[in-house]
XYZ file of C-alpha atoms in Angstrom:
698
model
C -37.485 -9.594 23.676
C -34.567 -7.616 25.131
C -34.179 -3.933 24.329
C -30.680 -2.681 23.527
C -29.597 0.474 25.371
C -28.219 3.424 23.341
C -24.688 2.635 24.594
C -24.962 -0.972 23.384
C -26.238 0.205 20.008
C -23.328 2.656 19.764
C -20.822 -0.086 20.607
C -22.339 -2.460 18.035
C -22.204 0.320 15.441
C -18.518 0.975 16.163
C -17.891 -2.759 15.890
C -19.107 -2.581 12.286
C -16.258 -0.161 11.635
C -13.771 -2.390 13.425
C -14.740 -5.492 11.430
C -13.904 -3.678 8.179
C -14.604 -6.069 5.275
C -14.803 -9.166 7.506
C -18.384 -8.402 8.574
C -19.773 -11.950 8.152
C -23.311 -10.589 8.319
C -26.218 -12.994 8.600
C -27.372 -14.290 5.220
C -30.977 -13.142 4.815
C -31.662 -14.580 1.358
C -33.332 -17.869 2.288
C -32.367 -19.747 -0.886
C -28.707 -18.750 -0.564
C -28.736 -19.525 3.146
C -30.077 -23.023 2.412
C -27.461 -23.542 -0.292
C -24.566 -22.457 1.910
C -25.859 -24.363 4.923
C -25.879 -27.624 3.002
C -22.088 -27.365 2.751
C -21.412 -26.081 6.269
C -22.405 -29.147 8.289
C -18.953 -30.537 9.113
C -15.326 -29.870 8.329
C -12.333 -32.151 7.970
C -8.827 -30.711 8.151
C -6.234 -33.195 6.966
C -3.148 -31.735 8.674
C -2.171 -29.819 11.769
C -0.490 -26.451 11.367
C -1.087 -22.971 12.807
C -2.094 -21.728 9.354
C -4.632 -24.505 8.789
C -5.955 -23.955 12.294
C -6.479 -20.285 11.387
C -8.430 -21.344 8.298
C -10.643 -23.612 10.382
C -11.181 -20.862 12.941
C -12.191 -18.362 10.235
C -14.634 -20.754 8.572
C -16.115 -21.694 11.945
C -16.556 -18.051 12.935
C -18.180 -17.190 9.609
C -20.500 -20.220 9.623
C -21.833 -19.255 13.015
C -22.259 -15.572 12.163
C -23.610 -15.934 8.620
C -25.598 -19.148 8.874
C -26.156 -19.697 12.587
C -24.427 -23.074 12.280
C -21.939 -24.818 14.552
C -19.974 -27.205 12.378
C -18.611 -30.557 13.502
C -14.812 -30.390 13.196
C -12.717 -33.469 12.387
C -8.978 -32.950 12.935
C -8.188 -35.700 10.451
C -9.265 -36.669 6.979
C -12.717 -38.146 6.673
C -14.830 -38.292 3.562
C -17.889 -37.970 5.774
C -17.228 -34.217 6.154
C -18.940 -31.697 3.880
C -15.910 -29.369 3.801
C -12.435 -30.820 3.325
C -9.331 -28.698 3.901
C -5.759 -29.663 3.186
C -2.742 -29.552 0.915
C -2.589 -31.594 -2.244
C -0.198 -34.086 -0.608
C -2.859 -35.129 1.917
C -5.979 -35.155 -0.254
C -6.663 -37.521 -3.145
C -7.764 -34.691 -5.376
C -8.683 -36.977 -8.263
C -11.430 -38.453 -6.093
C -13.060 -35.028 -6.268
C -12.682 -34.545 -10.004
C -9.434 -32.596 -9.877
C -6.210 -33.286 -11.709
C -3.166 -33.660 -9.462
C -1.202 -31.520 -11.918
C -3.763 -28.737 -11.594
C -2.610 -28.177 -8.019
C 1.039 -29.202 -8.409
C 1.571 -26.610 -11.127
C 0.442 -23.759 -8.894
C 2.926 -21.634 -6.986
C 3.289 -22.227 -3.236
C 0.386 -19.939 -2.325
C -2.048 -21.126 -4.976
C -5.241 -23.057 -4.328
C -8.332 -24.715 -5.791
C -11.873 -24.521 -4.443
C -14.258 -27.099 -5.856
C -17.793 -28.052 -4.980
C -18.787 -31.636 -5.714
C -21.870 -33.776 -5.285
C -21.119 -37.290 -4.084
C -23.921 -39.720 -3.343
C -26.369 -36.828 -3.093
C -24.105 -35.104 -0.542
C -22.714 -31.674 -1.298
C -19.047 -31.186 -0.495
C -16.538 -28.362 -0.730
C -12.870 -29.172 -1.245
C -10.342 -26.441 -0.432
C -6.925 -27.671 -1.483
C -3.709 -25.678 -1.515
C -0.222 -26.218 -2.801
C 0.774 -25.422 0.803
C -1.175 -24.561 3.937
C -0.983 -20.876 2.980
C -2.960 -21.671 -0.132
C -5.635 -23.369 1.965
C -5.988 -20.251 4.146
C -6.318 -18.010 1.087
C -8.919 -20.424 -0.287
C -10.940 -20.111 2.927
C -10.974 -16.323 2.704
C -11.930 -16.457 -0.990
C -14.807 -18.832 -0.267
C -16.104 -16.436 2.376
C -15.815 -13.519 -0.090
C -17.995 -15.448 -2.530
C -20.584 -15.960 0.196
C -20.457 -12.409 1.559
C -21.091 -11.059 -1.951
C -24.062 -13.399 -2.489
C -22.556 -15.695 -5.101
C -23.775 -19.233 -5.592
C -21.157 -21.839 -4.718
C -22.932 -24.762 -6.382
C -20.756 -25.987 -9.251
C -17.845 -23.877 -8.069
C -14.403 -24.600 -9.519
C -12.096 -21.711 -8.704
C -8.329 -21.857 -9.284
C -6.121 -18.961 -8.213
C -2.574 -18.025 -7.283
C -0.893 -14.691 -6.491
C 1.017 -12.993 -9.289
C 3.514 -11.289 -6.989
C 5.945 -13.087 -4.694
C 6.342 -10.490 -1.918
C 3.119 -8.714 -0.978
C 4.330 -6.655 1.899
C 3.230 -4.024 4.400
C 5.622 -1.532 6.017
C 4.501 -0.147 9.364
C 5.911 3.268 10.169
C 5.212 2.745 13.885
C 7.489 4.101 16.619
C 7.950 2.525 20.034
C 6.451 5.510 21.869
C 3.146 4.577 20.253
C 3.233 7.271 17.570
C 3.144 6.568 13.834
C 5.135 8.629 11.357
C 2.606 9.722 8.741
C -0.112 8.026 10.770
C -3.637 9.340 10.329
C -5.663 6.746 12.250
C -4.648 7.133 15.859
C -1.637 5.541 17.503
C 0.178 2.261 16.954
C -1.498 -1.094 17.541
C 1.959 -2.553 18.263
C 3.429 -0.090 20.763
C 2.321 2.379 23.401
C 4.143 4.714 25.803
C 5.365 1.657 27.733
C 6.824 -0.177 24.748
C 5.053 -3.191 23.279
C 1.279 -3.218 23.662
C -0.469 -5.880 25.685
C -3.406 -6.011 23.253
C -2.444 -8.980 21.111
C -6.077 -9.524 20.099
C -6.021 -6.445 17.917
C -2.745 -7.546 16.332
C -4.359 -10.896 15.545
C -7.311 -9.127 13.923
C -4.893 -7.071 11.845
C -3.208 -10.302 10.759
C -6.638 -11.598 9.719
C -7.318 -8.467 7.677
C -3.942 -8.663 5.942
C -4.199 -12.378 5.223
C -7.749 -12.036 3.912
C -6.475 -9.866 1.045
C -3.292 -11.861 0.459
C -0.568 -9.855 2.255
C 2.285 -12.225 3.153
C 4.975 -10.042 4.790
C 5.206 -7.161 7.247
C 7.878 -5.004 8.846
C 6.614 -3.865 12.235
C 8.578 -0.644 12.875
C 9.365 2.629 11.166
C 12.038 2.796 8.451
C 13.390 5.797 10.366
C 14.861 3.809 13.247
C 15.476 5.938 16.309
C 17.318 5.201 19.552
C 14.760 2.981 21.284
C 13.766 1.116 18.111
C 17.416 0.276 17.453
C 17.088 -2.144 20.382
C 14.367 -4.221 18.692
C 17.090 -6.605 17.530
C 18.336 -7.192 21.100
C 17.267 -9.658 23.774
C 15.485 -6.780 25.514
C 12.704 -6.811 22.915
C 13.147 -9.965 20.810
C 10.846 -12.080 23.031
C 8.029 -9.616 22.293
C 8.886 -9.490 18.590
C 8.676 -13.275 18.704
C 5.149 -13.088 20.135
C 4.038 -10.859 17.295
C 5.787 -13.029 14.707
C 3.932 -16.062 16.075
C 0.598 -14.303 15.513
C 1.420 -13.242 11.973
C 2.906 -16.638 11.091
C -0.454 -18.311 11.746
C -1.925 -16.114 9.014
C 0.845 -16.668 6.476
C 2.534 -13.316 7.141
C 6.323 -13.243 7.572
C 7.835 -10.745 10.006
C 10.641 -8.275 9.170
C 12.287 -5.477 11.149
C 13.611 -2.098 10.061
C 17.129 -1.640 11.383
C 19.531 1.191 12.123
C 22.651 0.894 9.973
C 24.675 2.349 12.857
C 23.564 -0.386 15.280
C 27.113 -1.763 15.784
C 28.012 1.607 17.315
C 24.785 2.381 19.139
C 24.142 -1.010 20.722
C 27.247 -3.038 19.891
C 29.923 -0.895 21.472
C 32.008 -0.778 18.292
C 33.810 2.309 17.102
C 32.574 1.970 13.522
C 29.712 0.704 11.356
C 31.900 0.447 8.229
C 30.404 -2.404 6.179
C 33.843 -3.557 5.047
C 35.197 -3.770 8.591
C 35.656 -7.392 9.687
C 34.515 -6.632 13.237
C 31.291 -5.042 11.959
C 30.611 -8.003 9.692
C 31.152 -10.401 12.599
C 28.846 -8.352 14.827
C 26.008 -8.491 12.304
C 26.502 -12.217 11.703
C 26.181 -12.894 15.425
C 23.214 -10.534 15.761
C 21.352 -12.237 12.923
C 22.010 -15.661 14.426
C 20.534 -14.401 17.709
C 17.391 -13.121 15.977
C 16.781 -16.464 14.264
C 16.954 -18.291 17.602
C 13.845 -16.354 18.574
C 12.156 -16.291 15.151
C 13.242 -19.237 12.953
C 11.351 -17.919 9.910
C 12.359 -14.270 10.352
C 12.154 -12.522 6.982
C 15.043 -10.121 7.239
C 15.698 -6.389 7.347
C 14.261 -3.221 5.826
C 16.902 -0.491 5.592
C 16.762 3.244 4.981
C 20.334 4.498 4.719
C 22.088 7.688 3.678
C 18.910 9.715 3.235
C 17.247 12.376 5.370
C 19.959 12.191 8.027
C 19.837 8.393 8.442
C 23.264 6.710 8.804
C 24.623 4.546 6.027
C 27.685 3.386 4.121
C 28.389 6.838 2.606
C 29.894 7.946 5.914
C 32.679 5.410 5.336
C 33.085 6.235 1.638
C 31.319 2.983 0.711
C 28.393 2.544 -1.677
C 24.929 1.066 -1.287
C 26.032 -2.333 -2.554
C 28.724 -2.489 0.142
C 26.162 -1.707 2.834
C 23.411 -4.001 1.598
C 25.724 -6.921 0.853
C 27.227 -6.866 4.340
C 23.752 -7.390 5.819
C 22.819 -9.881 3.117
C 25.834 -12.061 3.910
C 24.772 -12.207 7.552
C 21.209 -13.183 6.579
C 22.053 -15.637 3.798
C 22.594 -18.764 5.980
C 19.020 -18.347 7.245
C 17.425 -17.492 3.878
C 16.869 -13.925 5.064
C 16.428 -10.961 2.739
C 17.499 -7.298 2.811
C 15.012 -4.722 1.503
C 17.210 -1.706 0.736
C 15.159 1.432 0.139
C 16.086 3.598 -2.845
C 14.588 6.779 -1.396
C 18.023 8.380 -1.237
C 18.772 12.032 -1.882
C 20.815 14.816 -0.332
C 18.317 16.944 1.591
C 21.016 19.530 2.336
C 21.856 20.389 -1.261
C 21.170 23.848 -2.702
C 17.595 23.651 -3.946
C 17.852 27.116 -5.520
C 20.230 25.689 -8.115
C 18.007 24.757 -11.055
C 20.387 22.006 -12.118
C 19.609 20.215 -8.860
C 16.853 17.644 -9.387
C 15.636 15.361 -6.630
C 13.800 13.302 -9.258
C 17.149 12.098 -10.629
C 18.474 10.864 -7.301
C 17.361 7.221 -7.102
C 18.456 6.403 -10.656
C 21.767 8.259 -10.323
C 22.585 6.479 -7.064
C 21.600 2.935 -7.968
C 21.758 2.356 -11.734
C 25.608 2.270 -11.770
C 25.501 -0.512 -9.140
C 23.456 -2.987 -11.183
C 24.964 -6.458 -10.839
C 26.915 -5.611 -7.680
C 24.229 -6.637 -5.167
C 23.993 -10.156 -3.716
C 20.981 -12.245 -4.701
C 19.238 -11.814 -1.343
C 19.229 -8.020 -1.642
C 16.019 -6.419 -2.926
C 15.913 -2.771 -3.940
C 12.718 -1.101 -2.709
C 11.797 1.598 -5.252
C 9.031 4.167 -4.749
C 6.428 4.178 -7.504
C 7.445 7.683 -8.553
C 10.798 9.497 -8.543
C 9.705 11.982 -5.889
C 7.538 11.072 -2.909
C 3.996 9.645 -3.322
C 2.531 12.754 -4.968
C -1.015 12.804 -6.325
C 0.487 12.721 -9.823
C 4.021 11.920 -10.910
C 5.544 9.640 -13.544
C 6.757 6.127 -12.850
C 10.251 5.918 -11.396
C 12.680 5.254 -14.275
C 14.690 3.026 -11.932
C 11.973 0.351 -12.171
C 13.127 -1.995 -14.892
C 16.465 -0.286 -15.454
C 18.460 -2.759 -13.332
C 18.081 -6.159 -14.927
C 20.614 -7.866 -12.618
C 19.163 -6.647 -9.309
C 16.070 -7.844 -7.450
C 13.509 -5.109 -6.970
C 10.091 -4.386 -5.485
C 7.933 -1.336 -6.024
C 6.803 0.690 -3.016
C 3.336 2.240 -2.776
C 1.907 4.315 0.063
C -1.483 3.177 1.339
C -1.245 5.912 3.976
C -2.467 9.070 2.253
C 0.456 11.275 3.226
C 0.090 13.679 0.304
C -3.406 12.661 -0.779
C -5.619 13.817 2.045
C -4.372 11.910 5.079
C -7.566 9.869 5.412
C -9.530 13.027 6.033
C -10.057 13.567 2.309
C -11.439 10.694 0.269
C -8.862 9.470 -2.238
C -9.203 5.875 -3.460
C -5.732 5.076 -4.767
C -6.307 1.815 -6.649
C -6.873 3.595 -10.015
C -3.562 5.436 -9.538
C -1.751 2.195 -8.699
C -3.320 0.529 -11.734
C -1.860 3.227 -13.978
C 1.593 2.626 -12.560
C 1.368 -1.150 -12.867
C 0.170 -1.055 -16.469
C 2.658 1.591 -17.602
C 4.804 0.319 -20.480
C 8.464 0.974 -19.628
C 9.745 -0.484 -22.937
C 12.662 -1.842 -20.877
C 12.739 -4.985 -23.013
C 10.727 -3.586 -25.886
C 7.054 -2.816 -26.225
C 4.838 -4.526 -23.666
C 7.327 -4.446 -20.777
C 4.804 -3.194 -18.271
C 5.681 -2.348 -14.691
C 3.643 -5.261 -13.333
C 5.651 -7.710 -15.460
C 8.886 -6.273 -14.042
C 7.927 -6.261 -10.371
C 6.476 -9.778 -10.556
C 9.932 -10.981 -11.593
C 9.013 -12.441 -14.957
C 10.902 -10.007 -17.220
C 14.335 -10.448 -15.629
C 13.724 -13.660 -13.686
C 14.435 -12.025 -10.337
C 14.936 -14.349 -7.374
C 12.919 -11.964 -5.193
C 10.306 -9.503 -6.404
C 6.928 -8.027 -5.611
C 5.313 -4.938 -4.115
C 5.408 -3.301 -0.696
C 3.567 -0.334 0.786
C 3.331 1.990 3.775
C 0.404 0.980 5.987
C -2.546 3.262 6.745
C -3.816 1.678 9.981
C -3.781 2.749 13.606
C -5.735 2.131 16.776
C -8.781 4.172 15.787
C -11.959 2.155 16.218
C -12.269 1.672 12.449
C -8.524 1.121 11.820
C -8.147 3.862 9.178
C -9.661 7.053 10.612
C -11.967 7.499 7.635
C -14.027 4.345 7.125
C -13.760 4.758 3.360
C -9.948 4.648 3.643
C -10.327 0.947 4.457
C -10.881 0.555 0.709
C -7.239 1.500 0.073
C -5.947 -1.228 2.392
C -8.312 -3.806 0.919
C -7.631 -2.601 -2.627
C -3.857 -2.690 -2.189
C -3.946 -6.333 -1.122
C -6.322 -7.463 -3.858
C -4.526 -5.525 -6.608
C -1.034 -6.771 -5.834
C -2.395 -10.320 -5.594
C -3.792 -9.855 -9.115
C -2.747 -6.673 -10.967
C -5.196 -7.561 -13.751
C -8.155 -6.986 -11.427
C -10.056 -3.829 -12.349
C -10.493 -0.844 -10.049
C -14.248 -1.207 -10.545
C -14.311 -4.847 -9.421
C -12.102 -4.178 -6.403
C -14.265 -1.231 -5.336
C -17.447 -3.251 -5.865
C -16.151 -6.120 -3.732
C -15.055 -3.820 -0.917
C -18.387 -2.001 -0.767
C -20.415 -5.231 -0.756
C -18.207 -6.864 1.865
C -18.269 -3.751 4.046
C -21.797 -2.387 3.667
C -23.855 -5.197 2.155
C -25.792 -5.595 -1.095
C -28.157 -2.616 -1.039
C -28.000 -1.500 -4.680
C -28.142 2.204 -3.886
C -25.352 1.934 -1.309
C -23.170 -0.153 -3.606
C -23.506 2.119 -6.637
C -23.204 5.359 -4.655
C -20.137 4.410 -2.601
C -18.439 2.701 -5.526
C -18.945 5.808 -7.661
C -17.551 8.025 -4.915
C -14.457 5.844 -4.620
C -13.790 5.698 -8.343
C -14.199 9.463 -8.799
C -12.173 10.482 -5.755
C -8.565 10.412 -7.007
C -9.305 12.808 -9.863
C -11.418 15.005 -7.570
C -8.499 15.298 -5.159
C -6.117 16.018 -8.034
C -8.434 18.719 -9.372
C -8.160 20.904 -6.262
C -4.574 19.902 -5.462
C -1.382 20.419 -7.468
C -1.969 20.933 -11.227
C -0.561 19.056 -14.205
C 1.919 16.942 -12.254
C 3.807 19.801 -10.630
C 3.350 18.578 -7.028
C 4.692 19.819 -3.698
C 2.455 22.856 -3.105
C 1.795 21.622 0.398
C 2.463 22.533 4.015
C 5.972 21.720 5.112
C 5.789 19.467 8.142
C 2.390 17.824 8.217
C 1.867 17.602 4.434
C -1.791 18.657 4.566
C -3.245 21.806 3.079
C -1.787 24.250 0.533
C 1.498 26.137 0.900
C 2.563 26.975 -2.605
C 6.092 28.195 -1.933
C 6.691 26.654 1.458
C 7.478 22.984 1.026
C 10.298 21.757 3.238
C 13.602 22.735 1.596
C 11.675 24.815 -0.930
C 11.395 28.384 0.337
C 12.187 29.587 -3.196
C 9.477 27.582 -4.938
C 12.050 25.298 -6.503
C 9.689 22.356 -6.806
C 7.535 24.193 -9.336
C 9.680 27.181 -10.437
C 6.742 29.548 -10.821
C 7.624 33.090 -11.910
C 5.816 35.915 -13.662
C 6.193 34.257 -17.050
C 5.312 30.640 -16.378
C 5.699 27.547 -14.254
C 6.928 23.962 -14.246
C 10.275 22.197 -14.013
C 12.446 21.898 -17.098
C 13.651 18.294 -17.003
C 14.469 18.038 -20.699
C 17.770 16.832 -22.105
C 18.485 20.004 -24.050
C 17.851 22.817 -21.578
C 16.859 21.198 -18.284
C 18.096 18.732 -15.707
C 18.295 15.864 -18.213
C 15.962 13.724 -16.136
C 14.006 12.551 -19.208
C 17.166 10.753 -20.363
C 16.645 8.187 -17.585
C 13.658 6.604 -19.384
C 13.745 4.014 -22.134
C 12.756 5.078 -25.631
C 10.164 6.059 -26.724
C 9.159 7.326 -23.251
C 12.196 9.592 -23.010
C 11.276 11.263 -26.297
C 7.565 11.479 -25.376
C 8.296 13.179 -22.062
C 11.066 15.340 -23.500
C 8.846 16.922 -26.144
C 6.215 19.554 -25.425
C 4.195 18.233 -28.337
C 3.934 14.673 -26.968
C 4.206 15.046 -23.194
C 0.861 14.117 -21.587
C -0.991 17.118 -20.195
C -1.322 15.548 -16.749
C 2.493 15.494 -16.427
C 3.338 18.613 -18.411
C 4.630 20.717 -15.517
C 6.627 17.837 -14.090
C 8.748 17.801 -17.260
C 8.502 21.324 -18.718
C 8.540 24.988 -17.791
C 5.908 26.727 -19.913
C 4.168 30.100 -20.109
C 0.839 30.445 -18.303
C -0.783 30.960 -21.685
C 0.616 27.700 -23.106
C -2.257 25.776 -24.693
C -2.837 22.226 -23.499
C -4.049 19.405 -25.699
C -7.456 19.988 -24.127
C -7.502 23.403 -25.781
C -7.254 25.289 -22.493
C -4.331 27.388 -21.389
C -2.326 26.256 -18.377
C -3.626 29.118 -16.230
C -7.248 28.507 -17.211
C -6.816 24.808 -16.457
C -5.592 25.726 -12.974
C -8.577 27.982 -12.361
C -11.132 25.550 -13.781
C -9.929 22.416 -12.020
C -9.691 24.087 -8.636
C -13.221 25.469 -8.886
C -14.414 22.106 -10.192
C -12.692 20.117 -7.447
C -14.436 22.109 -4.725
C -17.808 21.611 -6.424
C -17.120 17.900 -6.779
C -16.503 17.593 -3.033
C -19.872 19.263 -2.477
C -21.242 16.555 -4.749
C -19.570 13.833 -2.672
C -21.338 15.182 0.416
C -24.692 15.158 -1.386
C -24.140 11.590 -2.546
C -23.148 10.403 0.908
C -26.071 12.164 2.610
C -28.456 10.206 0.381
C -27.381 7.049 2.230
C -28.520 8.180 5.682
C -30.480 5.377 7.331
C -29.015 2.733 5.030
C -26.153 1.853 7.375
C -25.164 2.143 11.031
C -24.792 5.614 12.508
C -21.101 5.194 13.401
C -19.893 4.672 9.848
C -22.348 7.122 8.304
C -21.396 9.936 10.675
C -17.679 9.117 10.500
C -17.598 9.567 6.730
C -19.923 12.584 6.827
C -17.579 14.319 9.263
C -14.547 13.552 7.081
C -16.249 14.838 3.937
C -16.884 18.174 5.616
C -13.167 18.299 6.552
C -12.432 17.626 2.892
C -14.716 20.456 1.772
C -12.819 22.904 4.001
C -9.531 21.602 2.616
C -10.747 21.865 -0.987
C -11.873 25.452 -0.391
C -8.437 26.374 0.957
C -6.695 24.749 -1.997
C -9.030 26.434 -4.487
C -8.683 29.901 -3.030
C -4.971 29.853 -2.265
C -3.822 28.205 -5.505
C -6.008 30.344 -7.744
C -5.079 33.543 -5.911
C -1.370 32.735 -6.044
C -1.351 32.087 -9.776
C -3.625 35.014 -10.603
C -1.228 37.339 -8.791
C 1.818 35.600 -10.286
C 0.552 35.543 -13.865
C -1.682 38.604 -14.009
C -4.021 36.609 -16.244
C -7.688 36.820 -15.171
C -10.121 33.922 -15.087
C -11.905 33.768 -18.446
C -15.132 32.878 -16.618
C -14.935 35.935 -14.335
C -15.252 33.963 -11.110
C -14.159 35.561 -7.865
C -10.512 34.921 -7.064
C -9.510 36.238 -3.664
């Protein structure tokens, strides 16, 4: 028997972090192992495509790791195989007890998994509407096995509920990542494109395993070097990456610089109505498609935070987006036009100025003016991924314009993957919010899936949280946000509890204590973070540049505290129709009336919509100032509780992941202490109202 050296043990432990939820650990339950093994003797794949080959590769890898089996692979249909993979056009599904209509009626990424017993031989049939469906079926089958489910008698039918399920990388070509908290880029290093394509392939596997089907591979803030990604200098390397993602059903997009005709085209203008500019983009798009025939299209940030756009030429967003859309249309390409647009140079001391209004004010008047291959990309809230803010009123307000909602898996304002903050419960609240856009029951998820307004293109996108850290996400527990994002946007009806349970079991195994402890930590974490962060929806009490740690009056353009308007008498932003910025008017009734009224506005959003005295009594019965004191003391204590819970798991997992999370939780405790002390001290000095519980406030 060989003895592993400490270095080998350390490397194997780090590998557990790298594998994330694709652990494929050996099945130790003998009855389950026998059951699974009876199916994993041989495999028949009925067609040849890169995506089907990826499915075969994944099943082969898992069979070897989980069952110790090397399957016989038939690259053609044979009924002698125990696993049969293919699309419904190449498999006689009725022979296996399936209705042809059952598969035909699925969308293009849907699938059926069915176990059958023919002549005393167990078989598994994985049939998709297309080859993408077959790949998703393979990953789902392996999830069943990794979470110790019987697959005897299995008949599982599934399809994604959202069309675009996209990831936005904010990676720069010097290897850095804007708002990256997990090391540097896996795509680029100081020399340009990385040579480590293996890691990119593993990222494609992770994304595909949770149903992500699109990715943009560079930052929405496109700087000088990145502008050249759409030139022959870099397109061969973009092509290489697109080839990898294509094999896993993921379509490649690029973020572009609106001023590219000037910067790399030698033109004197980037005016979208200029014929020369339009011709330049048409030729550029044609060049891109010669390299990448299934290129998805462009992601564009324009006219916001100093990025160039159509405003410079006295044009509007529809003019800019449509110019690009016309160039992409012959190739079925799409423009994702971001709605994060506001004037960062305006006078923030003017209380009539309201950044929350910006997206709606800019885009609502343009409804119906965008071409049908333009998709507006709308942040989930009207501000910028705060721990608590209302849904953006722009979602659902433009019934003639394709739209997707944008989440942020990267925890820019929610702890930066140092602090634990599982965001799936927050995303669930957004998706299930009733906008009343077409009457009661018009939830956000029904709008972004395209069913309410019959959008041609729809779905959800998000900012990625991965980097080249050994475990992808810095904090191992932050992997749950990436996994949870993919699973939730595939099926918004999935519960936070089920998603968390699946991630823990896939990542750490079936130990009951581990599962219940980690799942509980995940599900509690968003509210814990909110408790010691910004109170009652006010937001923005955070350090200016790196967005971590408290700075109550110092956010960015906010040296006067104009994001929360705290004074000696009270705090909060008056966004009412009568005396405030009128922002509440942007919502459909009855939401506008609910938010506009102090009596009906939910406590958790009170200070987002209203300026109130510190002694104002919440529906909980507490005053605003006492709520601030109590939650900030509580949040710190709850982080202490997270540490205690995690420490109870020592010895129940590998040292790398245990110590990684332990270290991060102690960072979180320091952060929570700073938030508690600085926020409570600030508001005690501002209000002059002491803590009713006589706790020490510094």
